[in-house]
Amino acid sequence: MNNFNNLVDMDDYTVPQWNEIIGLAEKIKANPEEYSEKCRGKIMATLFYEPSTRTQMSFQAAMIRLGGNIIGFDNPGNSSVAKGENLKDTIKIVSTYSDILVMRHTQEGSAKAAALVADCHVINAGDGGHLHPTQTLTDLLTLKCELGRLDNLTVGLCGDLKYGRTVHSLVKALSCYPNNKFVLISTPDLALPSYIKDVIRARGSEFTEVNTIDEAIKDLDMLYMTRIQRERFADDSEYERQKDVYCLTKAKMQYARKDMIVMHPLPRVNEIEVAVDDDPRAAYFRQANNGMYVRMALILYTMTREPKIKPLLVGEIHKDIACTNPKCVTRTEEYLPHSFINRGDILVCEYCDERILL
Ligand code: NCD
């Protein structure tokens, strides 16, 4: 049982709760000074096992702007991780020093593994190529600020839809609002994982798959560009084949609607030409700024809401079955119970969503 307000996946909160956090972020953005003492005396730990600029610093700035303090590391090589400490022990200890723990980690399912042992609230700031819920809150706030709505949208998602965790969380969230349609723009090798397509279908949203930006751009309310996630490829020659396939140029923007916006979680590598930055429809720098306000709202919400006691693992424990995903946290953190949701002919890993055929 867990009685903390964890955000491992967007599903940890309901759609009305997401709307509440976004609404709070809008209020904070309009009047940040009013919130400057709300977390006085509180401590947030940021444990970043992977590189980050925006997520880490916007979380830190958010806590400081709420009057709180921060501890943590941005290089596990400078912590006892370098001496071989496992995730469990690091989280167990740091969570007793802090009120809220924000973690980014290389392994899929690591945020759930951290929440299982933590003595404070845990926020997932990205677990490998799996999920990134706080980027999604940033993206939802940006859509709300820029377009005024989260429903009736035609959204194009372009680039690395396979390993792009921001895409996974965003698509799952937007499919919970009515009448959103998705145009998935990728090469066949970097297509959206089938388990996420199943979520879209199950929630009754439509999607189409295309290979080029040109085929899709004129119909979109929002185009979400993404970086090819080099660090997730097993082999660099595969990355070399995929990189630079998509580039949003000023020339392509001529075919987009006047009210379409371009979003990108950033960092950008080559997928948006710098000349596009001056187009008023380029919303990605405003989006990054929204990340700080939404994280202020999330921290405040997490700290003040009465926790709902619930189990973190609800599946069957199979000691003798290992998750087949080599990037799953259970592959290295050997003490973790092997927990799966039984769907008849498949087992779904409760940490990383890998499907195992029985
Ligand atoms: C993204 C991430 O880390 O997944 N960045 C971010 O959090 N803003 C996207 C990326 O790294 O490409």
Short mmCIF file of C-alpha atoms and ligand atoms in Angstrom, two decimals:
data_model
loop_
_atom_site.label_atom_id
_atom_site.label_comp_id
_atom_site.label_asym_id
_atom_site.label_seq_id
_atom_site.Cartn_x
_atom_site.Cartn_y
_atom_site.Cartn_z
CA MET A 1 0.00 0.00 0.00
CA ASN A 2 1.18 3.50 -0.75
CA ASN A 3 -0.15 6.70 0.73
CA PHE A 4 1.76 9.28 -1.25
CA ASN A 5 0.70 11.41 -4.19
CA ASN A 6 3.00 9.81 -6.75
CA LEU A 7 2.98 10.75 -10.41
CA VAL A 8 4.52 7.78 -12.20
CA ASP A 9 2.09 7.80 -15.13
CA MET A 10 -0.63 10.29 -16.08
CA ASP A 11 -3.14 7.58 -15.08
CA ASP A 12 -2.23 8.19 -11.44
CA TYR A 13 -4.58 11.14 -11.60
CA THR A 14 -8.00 11.51 -13.22
CA VAL A 15 -8.74 13.89 -16.09
CA PRO A 16 -10.51 16.35 -13.72
CA GLN A 17 -7.37 16.30 -11.56
CA TRP A 18 -5.14 17.06 -14.59
CA ASN A 19 -7.48 19.95 -15.37
CA GLU A 20 -7.17 21.12 -11.77
CA ILE A 21 -3.36 21.12 -11.96
CA ILE A 22 -3.43 22.96 -15.30
CA GLY A 23 -5.93 25.48 -13.90
CA LEU A 24 -3.67 26.05 -10.89
CA ALA A 25 -0.69 26.52 -13.24
CA GLU A 26 -2.61 29.21 -15.13
CA LYS A 27 -3.32 31.02 -11.86
CA ILE A 28 0.32 30.78 -10.77
CA LYS A 29 1.51 32.02 -14.17
CA ALA A 30 -0.77 35.06 -13.87
CA ASN A 31 0.31 35.85 -10.33
CA PRO A 32 3.48 33.97 -9.25
CA GLU A 33 4.24 36.20 -6.23
CA GLU A 34 1.10 35.00 -4.48
CA TYR A 35 2.64 31.51 -4.28
CA SER A 36 6.15 32.45 -3.18
CA GLU A 37 5.81 31.15 0.40
CA LYS A 38 3.61 28.09 -0.22
CA CYS A 39 6.41 25.53 0.21
CA ARG A 40 8.48 27.37 2.83
CA GLY A 41 10.44 24.78 4.85
CA LYS A 42 9.86 21.94 2.37
CA ILE A 43 12.61 20.04 0.58
CA MET A 44 12.51 18.56 -2.91
CA ALA A 45 15.15 16.05 -4.06
CA THR A 46 15.98 15.92 -7.76
CA LEU A 47 17.80 12.70 -8.69
CA PHE A 48 18.79 12.80 -12.35
CA TYR A 49 20.51 9.65 -13.60
CA GLU A 50 20.20 10.99 -17.20
CA PRO A 51 21.05 14.40 -18.73
CA SER A 52 18.46 17.14 -18.49
CA THR A 53 18.24 20.91 -18.82
CA ARG A 54 14.57 21.93 -18.82
CA THR A 55 13.01 19.24 -16.66
CA GLN A 56 15.60 19.41 -13.93
CA MET A 57 16.02 23.17 -13.81
CA SER A 58 12.33 23.97 -14.18
CA PHE A 59 11.58 21.64 -11.26
CA GLN A 60 14.30 23.28 -9.20
CA ALA A 61 13.21 26.79 -10.15
CA ALA A 62 9.61 25.82 -9.40
CA MET A 63 10.44 24.70 -5.86
CA ILE A 64 12.60 27.76 -5.21
CA ARG A 65 9.82 30.05 -6.49
CA LEU A 66 7.45 28.34 -4.06
CA GLY A 67 9.83 29.19 -1.20
CA GLY A 68 11.15 25.63 -0.77
CA ASN A 69 14.64 24.14 -0.96
CA ILE A 70 16.32 21.57 -3.14
CA ILE A 71 18.87 18.78 -2.77
CA GLY A 72 19.98 16.10 -5.23
CA PHE A 73 22.38 15.11 -7.98
CA ASP A 74 22.52 15.52 -11.73
CA ASN A 75 25.32 13.04 -12.15
CA PRO A 76 24.91 9.72 -10.36
CA GLY A 77 28.67 9.27 -10.82
CA ASN A 78 29.13 11.74 -7.97
CA SER A 79 26.82 9.81 -5.64
CA SER A 80 27.05 6.38 -4.03
CA VAL A 81 25.51 4.96 -7.22
CA ALA A 82 29.12 5.01 -8.47
CA LYS A 83 30.02 2.67 -5.59
CA GLY A 84 27.37 0.19 -6.68
CA GLU A 85 24.42 1.26 -4.53
CA ASN A 86 21.13 -0.06 -5.85
CA LEU A 87 18.09 2.10 -6.66
CA LYS A 88 16.19 0.87 -3.63
CA ASP A 89 18.76 2.02 -1.08
CA THR A 90 19.34 5.42 -2.72
CA ILE A 91 15.61 6.16 -2.88
CA LYS A 92 14.91 4.78 0.59
CA ILE A 93 17.46 7.16 2.12
CA VAL A 94 16.95 10.30 0.01
CA SER A 95 13.18 10.07 0.48
CA THR A 96 13.65 10.36 4.25
CA TYR A 97 15.60 13.61 3.71
CA SER A 98 12.93 15.18 1.51
CA ASP A 99 9.21 15.83 1.13
CA ILE A 100 9.04 15.18 -2.60
CA LEU A 101 11.43 13.27 -4.85
CA VAL A 102 11.75 13.91 -8.60
CA MET A 103 13.66 11.25 -10.51
CA ARG A 104 14.85 10.76 -14.07
CA HIS A 105 16.36 7.38 -14.78
CA THR A 106 17.62 5.36 -17.72
CA GLN A 107 15.51 2.29 -17.06
CA GLU A 108 11.89 1.75 -18.00
CA GLY A 109 9.67 1.29 -14.98
CA SER A 110 12.22 2.83 -12.62
CA ALA A 111 9.80 5.47 -11.33
CA LYS A 112 7.36 2.81 -10.19
CA ALA A 113 10.24 0.90 -8.61
CA ALA A 114 11.24 4.08 -6.75
CA ALA A 115 7.68 4.75 -5.58
CA LEU A 116 7.54 1.22 -4.16
CA VAL A 117 10.25 1.97 -1.61
CA ALA A 118 10.09 5.76 -1.11
CA ASP A 119 9.00 7.44 2.11
CA CYS A 120 7.79 10.56 0.27
CA HIS A 121 5.94 11.54 -2.91
CA VAL A 122 7.69 10.41 -6.13
CA ILE A 123 7.42 12.23 -9.46
CA ASN A 124 8.56 10.55 -12.67
CA ALA A 125 10.73 12.97 -14.65
CA GLY A 126 11.29 10.36 -17.40
CA ASP A 127 11.96 6.62 -17.12
CA GLY A 128 14.03 5.55 -20.11
CA GLY A 129 12.01 5.48 -23.33
CA HIS A 130 8.81 4.77 -21.42
CA LEU A 131 6.93 7.77 -19.94
CA HIS A 132 7.34 11.46 -19.09
CA PRO A 133 4.14 12.69 -17.40
CA THR A 134 5.38 16.12 -16.30
CA GLN A 135 6.29 16.99 -19.90
CA THR A 136 2.71 16.04 -20.74
CA LEU A 137 1.35 18.43 -18.12
CA THR A 138 3.60 21.08 -19.71
CA ASP A 139 2.21 20.21 -23.14
CA LEU A 140 -1.40 20.31 -21.94
CA LEU A 141 -0.88 23.72 -20.32
CA THR A 142 0.69 24.96 -23.56
CA LEU A 143 -2.25 23.74 -25.66
CA LYS A 144 -4.63 25.41 -23.21
CA CYS A 145 -2.71 28.72 -23.30
CA GLU A 146 -2.11 28.72 -27.06
CA LEU A 147 -5.30 27.18 -28.49
CA GLY A 148 -7.70 27.49 -25.55
CA ARG A 149 -8.77 23.85 -25.52
CA LEU A 150 -7.66 20.24 -25.01
CA ASP A 151 -10.36 18.61 -27.13
CA ASN A 152 -11.37 18.64 -30.82
CA LEU A 153 -7.73 18.80 -31.85
CA THR A 154 -5.93 17.27 -34.81
CA VAL A 155 -2.42 16.66 -33.54
CA GLY A 156 0.55 15.60 -35.68
CA LEU A 157 3.41 13.84 -33.88
CA CYS A 158 6.62 13.62 -35.85
CA GLY A 159 9.98 11.89 -35.45
CA ASP A 160 10.91 9.27 -32.91
CA LEU A 161 7.54 7.92 -31.84
CA LYS A 162 9.10 4.63 -30.76
CA TYR A 163 11.52 5.82 -28.09
CA GLY A 164 10.07 9.30 -27.47
CA ARG A 165 8.66 9.06 -23.95
CA THR A 166 7.07 12.52 -24.21
CA VAL A 167 5.01 11.27 -27.16
CA HIS A 168 3.87 8.17 -25.25
CA SER A 169 2.58 10.15 -22.28
CA LEU A 170 1.07 12.92 -24.43
CA VAL A 171 -0.87 10.59 -26.74
CA LYS A 172 -2.22 8.61 -23.80
CA ALA A 173 -3.38 11.83 -22.12
CA LEU A 174 -4.88 13.56 -25.17
CA SER A 175 -6.85 10.44 -26.07
CA CYS A 176 -8.80 10.97 -22.80
CA TYR A 177 -10.32 14.21 -24.13
CA PRO A 178 -13.17 14.12 -26.67
CA ASN A 179 -12.65 14.21 -30.45
CA ASN A 180 -8.87 14.39 -30.59
CA LYS A 181 -7.29 12.86 -33.71
CA PHE A 182 -3.66 11.89 -34.15
CA VAL A 183 -1.53 11.90 -37.29
CA LEU A 184 1.55 9.80 -36.56
CA ILE A 185 4.45 10.90 -38.78
CA SER A 186 7.44 8.57 -38.61
CA THR A 187 9.49 6.04 -40.49
CA PRO A 188 8.19 2.46 -40.06
CA ASP A 189 11.17 1.71 -37.78
CA LEU A 190 10.30 4.52 -35.36
CA ALA A 191 6.53 4.01 -35.28
CA LEU A 192 4.48 4.38 -32.09
CA PRO A 193 4.59 1.16 -30.00
CA SER A 194 1.55 -1.03 -30.53
CA TYR A 195 0.54 -0.97 -26.86
CA ILE A 196 0.03 2.81 -27.11
CA LYS A 197 -1.96 2.43 -30.34
CA ASP A 198 -4.17 -0.01 -28.41
CA VAL A 199 -4.72 2.65 -25.72
CA ILE A 200 -5.77 5.19 -28.39
CA ARG A 201 -8.19 2.68 -29.94
CA ALA A 202 -9.61 1.63 -26.58
CA ARG A 203 -10.36 5.27 -25.75
CA GLY A 204 -12.14 5.74 -29.07
CA SER A 205 -9.72 8.26 -30.63
CA GLU A 206 -8.72 8.04 -34.29
CA PHE A 207 -5.21 7.91 -35.67
CA THR A 208 -3.57 7.69 -39.07
CA GLU A 209 0.05 6.90 -39.91
CA VAL A 210 2.00 8.76 -42.61
CA ASN A 211 5.65 9.02 -43.67
CA THR A 212 6.05 12.72 -44.40
CA ILE A 213 5.28 16.08 -42.78
CA ASP A 214 4.00 17.37 -46.15
CA GLU A 215 1.14 14.85 -46.20
CA ALA A 216 -0.14 16.01 -42.83
CA ILE A 217 0.74 19.62 -42.12
CA LYS A 218 -2.20 21.43 -43.71
CA ASP A 219 -4.79 19.69 -41.50
CA LEU A 220 -3.12 20.13 -38.11
CA ASP A 221 -3.97 22.25 -35.09
CA MET A 222 -0.64 21.34 -33.53
CA LEU A 223 2.54 19.74 -34.84
CA TYR A 224 4.67 18.07 -32.14
CA MET A 225 8.23 17.63 -33.38
CA THR A 226 10.62 15.31 -31.54
CA ARG A 227 14.31 14.50 -31.45
CA ILE A 228 15.53 11.09 -32.63
CA GLN A 229 16.51 9.53 -29.29
CA ARG A 230 20.07 8.50 -30.13
CA GLU A 231 20.78 7.19 -26.62
CA ARG A 232 18.01 4.58 -26.89
CA PHE A 233 19.30 2.85 -30.06
CA ALA A 234 21.06 -0.47 -29.59
CA ASP A 235 23.31 0.34 -32.52
CA ASP A 236 24.57 3.76 -33.66
CA SER A 237 24.43 2.82 -37.36
CA GLU A 238 20.65 2.50 -36.98
CA TYR A 239 20.55 6.02 -35.50
CA GLU A 240 22.64 7.28 -38.45
CA ARG A 241 19.98 5.87 -40.81
CA GLN A 242 17.12 7.54 -38.92
CA LYS A 243 18.60 10.93 -38.05
CA ASP A 244 17.72 14.00 -40.12
CA VAL A 245 14.83 12.24 -41.91
CA TYR A 246 12.45 14.94 -40.65
CA CYS A 247 13.11 18.64 -40.60
CA LEU A 248 10.45 21.29 -40.22
CA THR A 249 11.49 24.19 -42.43
CA LYS A 250 10.19 27.68 -43.04
CA ALA A 251 9.17 26.47 -46.50
CA LYS A 252 7.03 23.67 -45.04
CA MET A 253 5.41 26.11 -42.58
CA GLN A 254 3.83 27.91 -45.57
CA TYR A 255 1.46 24.98 -45.96
CA ALA A 256 0.36 25.01 -42.30
CA ARG A 257 -2.72 26.84 -41.11
CA LYS A 258 -2.31 30.37 -39.74
CA ASP A 259 -3.44 29.15 -36.31
CA MET A 260 -1.43 25.91 -36.18
CA ILE A 261 1.20 25.80 -33.44
CA VAL A 262 4.51 23.95 -33.41
CA MET A 263 5.55 22.28 -30.16
CA HIS A 264 8.70 20.36 -29.23
CA PRO A 265 9.73 19.10 -25.77
CA LEU A 266 13.31 20.17 -26.63
CA PRO A 267 16.26 19.74 -26.93
CA ARG A 268 16.12 20.24 -30.69
CA VAL A 269 18.92 18.77 -32.77
CA ASN A 270 18.16 19.24 -36.48
CA GLU A 271 14.43 18.61 -36.65
CA ILE A 272 13.32 22.24 -36.69
CA GLU A 273 15.19 24.76 -38.81
CA VAL A 274 16.31 27.72 -36.68
CA ALA A 275 14.57 30.07 -39.13
CA VAL A 276 11.21 28.71 -37.90
CA ASP A 277 11.85 30.22 -34.43
CA ASP A 278 10.73 33.67 -35.58
CA ASP A 279 7.36 32.38 -36.79
CA PRO A 280 4.70 33.32 -34.19
CA ARG A 281 3.35 29.78 -34.52
CA ALA A 282 6.59 28.38 -33.04
CA ALA A 283 5.42 27.72 -29.48
CA TYR A 284 8.33 25.58 -28.20
CA PHE A 285 10.14 28.23 -26.18
CA ARG A 286 6.86 29.36 -24.59
CA GLN A 287 6.17 25.66 -23.94
CA ALA A 288 9.48 25.27 -22.05
CA ASN A 289 8.58 28.30 -19.92
CA ASN A 290 5.17 26.78 -19.15
CA GLY A 291 7.04 23.76 -17.76
CA MET A 292 8.11 25.79 -14.75
CA TYR A 293 4.59 26.99 -13.93
CA VAL A 294 3.02 23.58 -14.35
CA ARG A 295 5.70 22.06 -12.10
CA MET A 296 4.98 24.73 -9.47
CA ALA A 297 1.34 23.69 -9.66
CA LEU A 298 2.22 19.99 -9.52
CA ILE A 299 4.50 20.40 -6.49
CA LEU A 300 1.82 22.38 -4.67
CA TYR A 301 -0.90 19.91 -5.60
CA THR A 302 1.26 16.95 -4.54
CA MET A 303 2.11 18.53 -1.19
CA THR A 304 -1.38 19.68 -0.27
CA ARG A 305 -3.72 16.96 -1.52
CA GLU A 306 -4.84 14.26 0.92
CA PRO A 307 -3.16 11.08 -0.41
CA LYS A 308 -5.38 8.29 -1.62
CA ILE A 309 -4.09 5.02 -0.23
CA LYS A 310 -3.66 2.54 -3.06
CA PRO A 311 -1.48 -0.40 -4.04
CA LEU A 312 1.24 0.32 -6.59
CA LEU A 313 1.27 -3.24 -7.89
CA VAL A 314 -2.01 -4.96 -8.55
CA GLY A 315 -0.95 -7.81 -10.85
CA GLU A 316 0.16 -11.39 -10.37
CA ILE A 317 3.63 -12.09 -9.02
CA HIS A 318 5.55 -14.62 -11.17
CA LYS A 319 8.93 -15.32 -9.56
CA ASP A 320 10.04 -17.53 -12.45
CA ILE A 321 9.05 -15.21 -15.35
CA ALA A 322 11.44 -12.40 -16.29
CA CYS A 323 10.34 -9.32 -18.25
CA THR A 324 11.66 -9.66 -21.82
CA ASN A 325 12.41 -5.92 -22.16
CA PRO A 326 16.19 -5.57 -21.69
CA LYS A 327 15.64 -1.98 -20.50
CA CYS A 328 13.12 -2.90 -17.81
CA VAL A 329 14.17 -1.94 -14.28
CA THR A 330 13.46 -5.49 -13.06
CA ARG A 331 16.43 -6.72 -15.13
CA THR A 332 18.96 -5.03 -12.88
CA GLU A 333 17.07 -4.33 -9.64
CA GLU A 334 16.75 -8.00 -8.81
CA TYR A 335 14.86 -7.61 -5.51
CA LEU A 336 11.76 -6.22 -7.32
CA PRO A 337 8.73 -8.52 -7.41
CA HIS A 338 8.02 -9.65 -11.01
CA SER A 339 4.51 -8.32 -11.27
CA PHE A 340 2.34 -8.75 -14.38
CA ILE A 341 -1.22 -7.97 -15.39
CA ASN A 342 -2.73 -11.14 -16.85
CA ARG A 343 -4.64 -10.44 -20.07
CA GLY A 344 -5.39 -14.06 -20.95
CA ASP A 345 -2.86 -14.75 -23.71
CA ILE A 346 -0.34 -12.13 -22.61
CA LEU A 347 1.29 -10.89 -19.44
CA VAL A 348 1.91 -7.13 -19.24
CA CYS A 349 4.88 -6.06 -17.11
CA GLU A 350 3.57 -3.67 -14.45
CA TYR A 351 6.76 -1.60 -14.53
CA CYS A 352 7.49 -1.05 -18.22
CA ASP A 353 4.31 -2.22 -20.08
CA GLU A 354 6.22 -4.89 -22.03
CA ARG A 355 3.91 -7.61 -23.33
CA ILE A 356 4.96 -11.20 -22.93
CA LEU A 357 3.17 -13.84 -25.01
CA LEU A 358 2.20 -16.89 -23.01
C1 NCD B 1 12.60 15.20 -23.54
C2 NCD B 1 13.00 13.99 -22.71
O1 NCD B 1 13.91 14.06 -21.88
O2 NCD B 1 12.37 12.96 -22.92
N1 NCD B 1 13.10 16.40 -23.05
C3 NCD B 1 12.47 17.03 -22.03
O3 NCD B 1 12.24 16.48 -20.98
N2 NCD B 1 12.06 18.29 -22.24
C4 NCD B 1 12.80 15.01 -24.98
C5 NCD B 1 14.15 14.63 -25.51
O4 NCD B 1 15.11 14.44 -24.78
O5 NCD B 1 14.24 14.53 -26.72
#
